[in-house]
Coordinates of C-alpha atoms in Angstrom, one line a residue:
Chain A
X8 CA 43.5 45.2 6.2
X9 CA 42.7 48.9 6.7
X10 CA 44.4 51.0 9.3
X11 CA 42.6 54.2 10.0
X12 CA 43.4 57.1 12.3
X13 CA 41.2 56.5 15.4
X14 CA 39.5 59.0 17.7
X15 CA 40.0 61.9 15.4
X16 CA 37.7 64.8 15.2
X17 CA 35.4 65.8 12.4
X18 CA 34.5 69.5 12.2
X19 CA 31.7 71.0 10.1
X20 CA 31.1 74.5 8.9
X21 CA 28.4 75.9 6.7
X22 CA 29.9 74.5 3.5
X23 CA 32.7 72.1 4.6
X24 CA 33.3 68.9 6.4
X25 CA 36.8 68.7 7.8
X26 CA 38.3 65.3 8.6
X27 CA 41.6 63.5 8.8
X28 CA 43.3 62.5 5.5
X29 CA 42.3 59.3 3.7
X30 CA 44.0 57.3 0.9
X31 CA 41.4 58.6 -1.6
X32 CA 42.7 62.1 -1.0
X33 CA 46.1 61.3 -2.4
X34 CA 45.3 61.9 -6.1
X35 CA 43.8 65.4 -5.7
X36 CA 46.6 66.2 -3.2
X37 CA 49.2 65.0 -5.7
X38 CA 47.8 67.1 -8.5
X39 CA 48.1 70.1 -6.2
X40 CA 51.6 69.4 -5.0
X41 CA 52.9 68.9 -8.6
X42 CA 51.4 72.2 -9.7
X43 CA 52.8 75.7 -9.5
X44 CA 50.0 76.5 -7.0
X45 CA 52.5 75.1 -4.4
X46 CA 55.4 77.4 -5.1
X47 CA 55.1 79.2 -1.8
X48 CA 55.1 76.1 0.4
X49 CA 57.9 74.0 -1.1
X50 CA 56.2 72.4 -4.1
X51 CA 56.0 73.3 -7.7
X52 CA 55.9 71.9 -11.2
X53 CA 59.4 70.5 -10.7
X54 CA 58.0 68.2 -8.0
X55 CA 56.7 64.7 -8.8
X56 CA 54.5 62.0 -7.4
X57 CA 57.3 60.8 -5.2
X58 CA 57.6 64.1 -3.5
X59 CA 53.8 64.2 -3.1
X60 CA 53.7 60.7 -1.6
X61 CA 56.2 61.7 1.1
X62 CA 54.3 65.0 1.8
X63 CA 51.0 63.1 2.1
X64 CA 52.5 60.5 4.5
X65 CA 53.9 63.4 6.5
X66 CA 50.6 65.1 7.0
X67 CA 48.9 61.8 7.8
X68 CA 51.6 60.6 10.2
X69 CA 51.7 63.9 12.0
X70 CA 48.2 63.0 13.4
X71 CA 49.1 60.0 15.6
X72 CA 52.5 61.4 16.6
X73 CA 51.2 64.8 17.7
X74 CA 47.6 63.9 18.5
X75 CA 46.4 66.7 16.2
X76 CA 47.0 67.7 12.6
X77 CA 46.0 68.9 9.3
X78 CA 42.4 68.4 8.2
X79 CA 41.2 67.7 4.7
X80 CA 38.5 70.2 3.7
X81 CA 35.7 68.5 1.9
X82 CA 33.1 70.5 0.0
X83 CA 29.8 69.3 1.3
X84 CA 28.0 70.0 -1.9
X85 CA 30.2 67.9 -4.1
X86 CA 32.0 65.6 -1.6
X87 CA 35.3 66.5 -3.2
X88 CA 38.4 67.3 -1.1
X89 CA 39.3 70.9 -1.9
X90 CA 42.2 71.6 0.4
X91 CA 43.9 71.0 3.7
X92 CA 44.2 73.2 6.7
X93 CA 44.7 73.2 10.5
X94 CA 47.0 72.7 13.4
X95 CA 50.5 72.0 12.3
X96 CA 53.6 71.5 14.4
X97 CA 56.5 69.7 12.6
X98 CA 59.7 69.1 14.6
X99 CA 61.5 72.2 13.5
X100 CA 58.7 74.7 13.9
X101 CA 59.3 77.3 16.7
X102 CA 55.6 77.2 17.7
X103 CA 52.2 75.9 16.8
X104 CA 51.0 77.0 13.4
X105 CA 47.6 77.2 11.8
X106 CA 48.2 76.4 8.1
X107 CA 46.0 76.4 5.0
X108 CA 46.1 75.4 1.4
X109 CA 43.4 75.2 -1.3
X110 CA 44.2 72.4 -3.7
X111 CA 42.0 73.0 -6.7
X112 CA 42.0 76.2 -8.6
X113 CA 38.2 75.9 -9.0
X114 CA 37.8 75.9 -5.3
X115 CA 39.7 79.2 -4.9
X116 CA 38.0 82.5 -4.4
X117 CA 35.1 81.1 -2.5
X118 CA 36.4 81.9 1.0
X119 CA 36.6 78.2 1.9
X120 CA 40.0 78.8 3.6
X121 CA 38.5 81.6 5.7
X122 CA 35.5 79.6 6.7
X123 CA 37.7 76.6 7.6
X124 CA 40.2 78.7 9.6
X125 CA 37.5 80.3 11.8
X126 CA 36.5 76.8 12.9
X127 CA 40.0 75.4 13.0
X128 CA 41.3 78.3 15.2
X129 CA 38.4 77.7 17.5
X130 CA 39.3 73.9 17.6
X131 CA 42.9 74.8 18.4
X132 CA 42.0 77.1 21.2
X133 CA 39.0 75.3 22.7
X134 CA 39.8 71.6 22.0
X135 CA 43.6 71.5 22.0
X136 CA 44.1 74.2 24.6
X137 CA 46.5 76.4 22.5
X138 CA 47.0 79.8 24.0
X139 CA 48.4 81.3 20.8
X140 CA 49.0 80.4 17.2
X141 CA 50.9 81.8 14.2
X142 CA 50.8 81.3 10.5
X143 CA 54.1 81.3 8.5
X144 CA 53.7 82.9 5.1
X145 CA 56.0 83.5 2.2
X146 CA 56.3 87.2 1.6
X147 CA 55.2 86.9 -2.0
X148 CA 52.1 85.0 -1.1
X149 CA 49.7 87.9 -1.4
X150 CA 46.5 85.8 -1.1
X151 CA 47.6 84.1 2.1
X152 CA 48.7 87.5 3.5
X153 CA 45.3 88.9 2.7
X154 CA 43.6 85.9 4.4
X155 CA 45.8 86.3 7.5
X156 CA 44.8 90.0 7.8
X157 CA 41.1 89.1 7.3
X158 CA 41.5 86.6 10.2
X159 CA 42.8 89.4 12.4
X160 CA 46.4 88.3 12.4
X161 CA 49.2 90.8 13.1
X162 CA 52.6 90.7 11.5
X163 CA 55.4 90.1 14.0
X164 CA 58.9 91.3 13.1
X165 CA 60.7 89.5 15.9
X166 CA 59.1 86.1 16.2
X167 CA 61.4 83.1 15.3
X168 CA 60.8 81.5 11.9
X169 CA 61.1 77.8 10.8
X170 CA 64.8 77.0 10.3
X171 CA 65.6 80.5 11.5
X172 CA 65.7 81.6 7.8
X173 CA 64.4 85.1 8.6
X174 CA 62.6 85.0 5.2
X175 CA 59.2 83.8 6.3
X176 CA 56.6 86.2 7.6
X177 CA 55.1 85.4 11.0
X178 CA 51.5 86.4 11.4
X179 CA 50.2 86.1 15.0
X180 CA 46.5 85.2 15.4
X181 CA 44.3 87.0 17.9
X182 CA 44.4 85.3 21.3
X183 CA 41.6 83.0 22.6
X184 CA 40.3 86.0 24.6
X185 CA 40.4 88.3 21.7
X186 CA 38.6 85.9 19.4
X187 CA 35.9 85.4 22.1
X188 CA 35.5 89.1 22.7
Chain B
X231 CA 45.3 51.3 14.9
X232 CA 48.9 50.0 14.3
X233 CA 49.2 46.4 15.5
X234 CA 51.8 45.4 18.0
X235 CA 53.9 42.2 17.7
X236 CA 56.2 40.6 20.2
X237 CA 59.3 38.5 19.5
X238 CA 61.6 36.9 22.0
X239 CA 63.4 40.1 22.9
X240 CA 61.5 42.9 21.0
X241 CA 58.2 44.7 20.9
X242 CA 57.3 45.8 17.4
X243 CA 55.0 48.8 18.0
X244 CA 53.7 52.1 16.6
X245 CA 56.2 55.0 16.6
X246 CA 55.8 57.5 19.4
X247 CA 57.1 61.0 19.9
X248 CA 59.5 59.7 22.5
X249 CA 61.2 57.6 19.8
X250 CA 62.0 60.7 17.6
X251 CA 65.4 61.7 19.1
X252 CA 66.8 58.1 18.7
X253 CA 65.4 58.0 15.1
X254 CA 66.8 61.5 14.2
X255 CA 70.2 60.5 15.7
X256 CA 70.2 57.4 13.5
X257 CA 69.2 59.4 10.4
X258 CA 71.9 62.0 11.0
X259 CA 74.6 59.4 11.3
X260 CA 76.7 57.5 8.7
X261 CA 74.6 54.4 9.7
X262 CA 71.9 55.9 7.5
X263 CA 74.1 56.1 4.4
X264 CA 72.6 53.1 2.7
X265 CA 69.0 54.2 3.3
X266 CA 69.1 57.7 1.9
X267 CA 70.9 59.5 4.7
X268 CA 72.5 61.2 6.5
X269 CA 69.5 63.6 6.9
X270 CA 68.7 66.8 8.7
X271 CA 66.4 66.8 11.6
X272 CA 63.5 68.2 9.6
X273 CA 64.0 65.5 6.9
X274 CA 64.1 63.0 9.7
X275 CA 60.8 64.4 11.0
X276 CA 59.1 63.9 7.7
X277 CA 60.4 60.4 7.4
X278 CA 59.4 59.6 11.0
X279 CA 55.8 60.9 10.2
X280 CA 55.8 58.8 7.1
X281 CA 56.4 55.6 9.1
X282 CA 53.1 56.2 10.8
X283 CA 51.5 57.7 7.7
X284 CA 52.2 54.7 5.5
X285 CA 50.1 52.5 7.8
X286 CA 47.1 54.7 7.0
X287 CA 47.7 55.0 3.3
X288 CA 48.8 51.3 2.7
X289 CA 47.2 49.4 5.6
X290 CA 50.6 48.0 6.5
X291 CA 54.0 49.5 7.5
X292 CA 57.0 49.6 9.7
X293 CA 57.3 49.4 13.4
X294 CA 59.6 50.7 16.0
X295 CA 61.6 47.7 17.2
X296 CA 61.8 48.3 20.9
X297 CA 63.5 46.4 23.7
X298 CA 60.8 44.2 25.2
X299 CA 61.9 44.9 28.7
X300 CA 62.8 48.6 28.7
X301 CA 60.9 49.8 25.6
X302 CA 64.0 51.6 24.4
X303 CA 63.8 52.1 20.6
X304 CA 66.4 50.1 18.8
X305 CA 65.5 50.2 15.2
X306 CA 62.8 50.5 12.5
X307 CA 61.7 47.3 10.9
X308 CA 58.7 46.2 8.8
X309 CA 56.8 46.4 5.6
X310 CA 58.1 49.4 3.7
X311 CA 56.4 50.5 0.5
X312 CA 57.0 54.0 -0.8
X313 CA 55.2 55.0 -3.9
X314 CA 58.1 54.3 -6.3
X315 CA 59.0 50.9 -4.8
X316 CA 58.4 48.0 -7.3
X317 CA 56.6 46.0 -4.6
X318 CA 56.4 46.1 -0.8
X319 CA 59.6 45.1 1.0
X320 CA 60.7 44.0 4.4
X321 CA 63.0 46.8 5.5
X322 CA 65.3 46.9 8.5
X323 CA 67.4 49.7 10.1
X324 CA 68.9 49.2 13.5
X325 CA 70.1 52.1 15.6
X326 CA 73.6 51.8 17.1
X327 CA 72.0 50.6 20.4
X328 CA 70.3 47.7 18.6
X329 CA 73.3 46.4 16.7
X330 CA 75.3 43.2 17.0
X331 CA 72.8 41.0 18.8
X332 CA 70.8 39.5 16.0
X333 CA 67.9 41.8 16.7
X334 CA 67.4 42.9 13.0
X335 CA 67.0 39.2 12.1
X336 CA 64.6 38.6 14.9
X337 CA 62.5 41.6 14.0
X338 CA 62.6 40.9 10.3
X339 CA 61.4 37.3 10.9
X340 CA 58.5 38.7 12.9
X341 CA 57.6 41.1 10.1
X342 CA 57.8 38.4 7.5
X343 CA 55.6 36.1 9.6
X344 CA 53.1 39.0 9.9
X345 CA 53.2 39.6 6.1
X346 CA 52.5 35.9 5.3
X347 CA 50.2 34.8 8.1
X348 CA 48.3 37.9 9.0
X349 CA 48.2 39.7 5.6
X350 CA 48.2 36.6 3.5
X351 CA 51.0 37.8 1.2
X352 CA 52.5 35.1 -1.0
X353 CA 55.8 36.8 -1.7
X354 CA 57.9 39.6 -0.4
X355 CA 61.3 41.2 -1.1
X356 CA 64.0 43.3 0.5
X357 CA 65.7 46.0 -1.4
X358 CA 69.4 46.3 -0.5
X359 CA 72.1 48.7 -1.5
X360 CA 74.8 46.5 -3.1
X361 CA 77.4 48.1 -0.9
X362 CA 75.6 47.2 2.3
X363 CA 77.3 44.0 3.3
X364 CA 75.6 43.7 6.7
X365 CA 72.2 43.8 5.2
X366 CA 73.1 41.4 2.4
X367 CA 74.3 39.0 5.1
X368 CA 71.0 39.3 6.8
X369 CA 69.2 38.7 3.5
X370 CA 71.2 35.6 3.0
X371 CA 70.5 34.4 6.6
X372 CA 66.8 34.8 5.9
X373 CA 67.0 32.6 2.8
X374 CA 66.6 35.3 0.2
X375 CA 67.8 34.9 -3.3
X376 CA 68.8 37.5 -5.9
X377 CA 65.9 38.6 -8.1
X378 CA 67.1 41.5 -10.2
X379 CA 67.9 45.2 -9.7
X380 CA 65.6 48.1 -9.1
X381 CA 66.9 51.4 -10.4
X382 CA 65.8 54.0 -7.9
X383 CA 65.6 57.5 -9.4
X384 CA 67.5 59.0 -6.4
X385 CA 69.3 56.2 -4.6
X386 CA 70.6 54.4 -7.7
X387 CA 70.6 50.6 -8.1
X388 CA 69.0 48.6 -5.3
X389 CA 69.3 44.8 -5.4
X390 CA 66.1 42.9 -5.1
X391 CA 66.4 40.0 -2.6
X392 CA 63.3 37.8 -2.7
X393 CA 62.4 36.0 0.4
X394 CA 61.3 32.3 0.5
X395 CA 57.6 31.9 -0.1
X396 CA 55.2 30.7 2.6
X397 CA 55.2 27.3 1.1
X398 CA 59.0 27.2 0.8
X399 CA 59.3 28.1 4.5
X400 CA 56.7 25.4 5.4
X401 CA 58.5 22.7 3.5

């Protein structure tokens, strides 16, 4: 028996198809979570398949519970999943986030995340009705900071952070009106 | 997407956001001490998502056991199969509001029936902490017998209780 997430959107951009997670995404996701590429978002080489399994079930289960969630980014040319990104709102988040991760090192440096986020931000504003969005970024994650700036986000000093840790940077995305202008 | 079952007094259904507070209260309590808790609210959120997420990645999973009349969430019961488990198990956790009325037994029977009749499984186990006397009593009531020990990398030894097979139940 197969249980799939039903009535979920598929978004396409020039080079990407974005869809909900599937079982076949687990191995590439696991390779990512168990690598040091994840050091800024709670993963790392000290993490194992067990941790990756729980993280994968988390991003998958977020969909039916919230009615929205993280998309898997599939490279149209190869059919391979290269990352995940999109609307994210775990229980302890102060507000709606747009997140992004590129899983495979070979997929980095191609502006996939930028391409995805332009479409995903539009999805959050137009389809989900969000009126604002933030991205939470580790202060040492220079690549993600650069992407946030490229997306027009502004650093906010006073916005609440997940867990109130005060360590995470909060980048506020341009509003729906500003994006449309 | 997630099937719904009914038993005499319960609905076994997909988790919903409205169940989360009851689930988080359970995970934060000493009642969760045999199932990896107590947990913070964020840990509980990840585990709550994983209840729904396992259905997608495995094709089977656990339900919220809700009062059939009021829909109040009373526990989490069903086919639990994290990556490191030796095989799928019937798991049961009742919240305080669901205790003492034989509801875990009723829900676990429904889950076992689903595993055998709907999914066609020929065997199933339950993994029980050897200190968890109430769960061991339920395992015994369901006709399970001891079938070794699984050494969990974090939780330590969990006793494997094997349920009667479909043919044994039919006999």
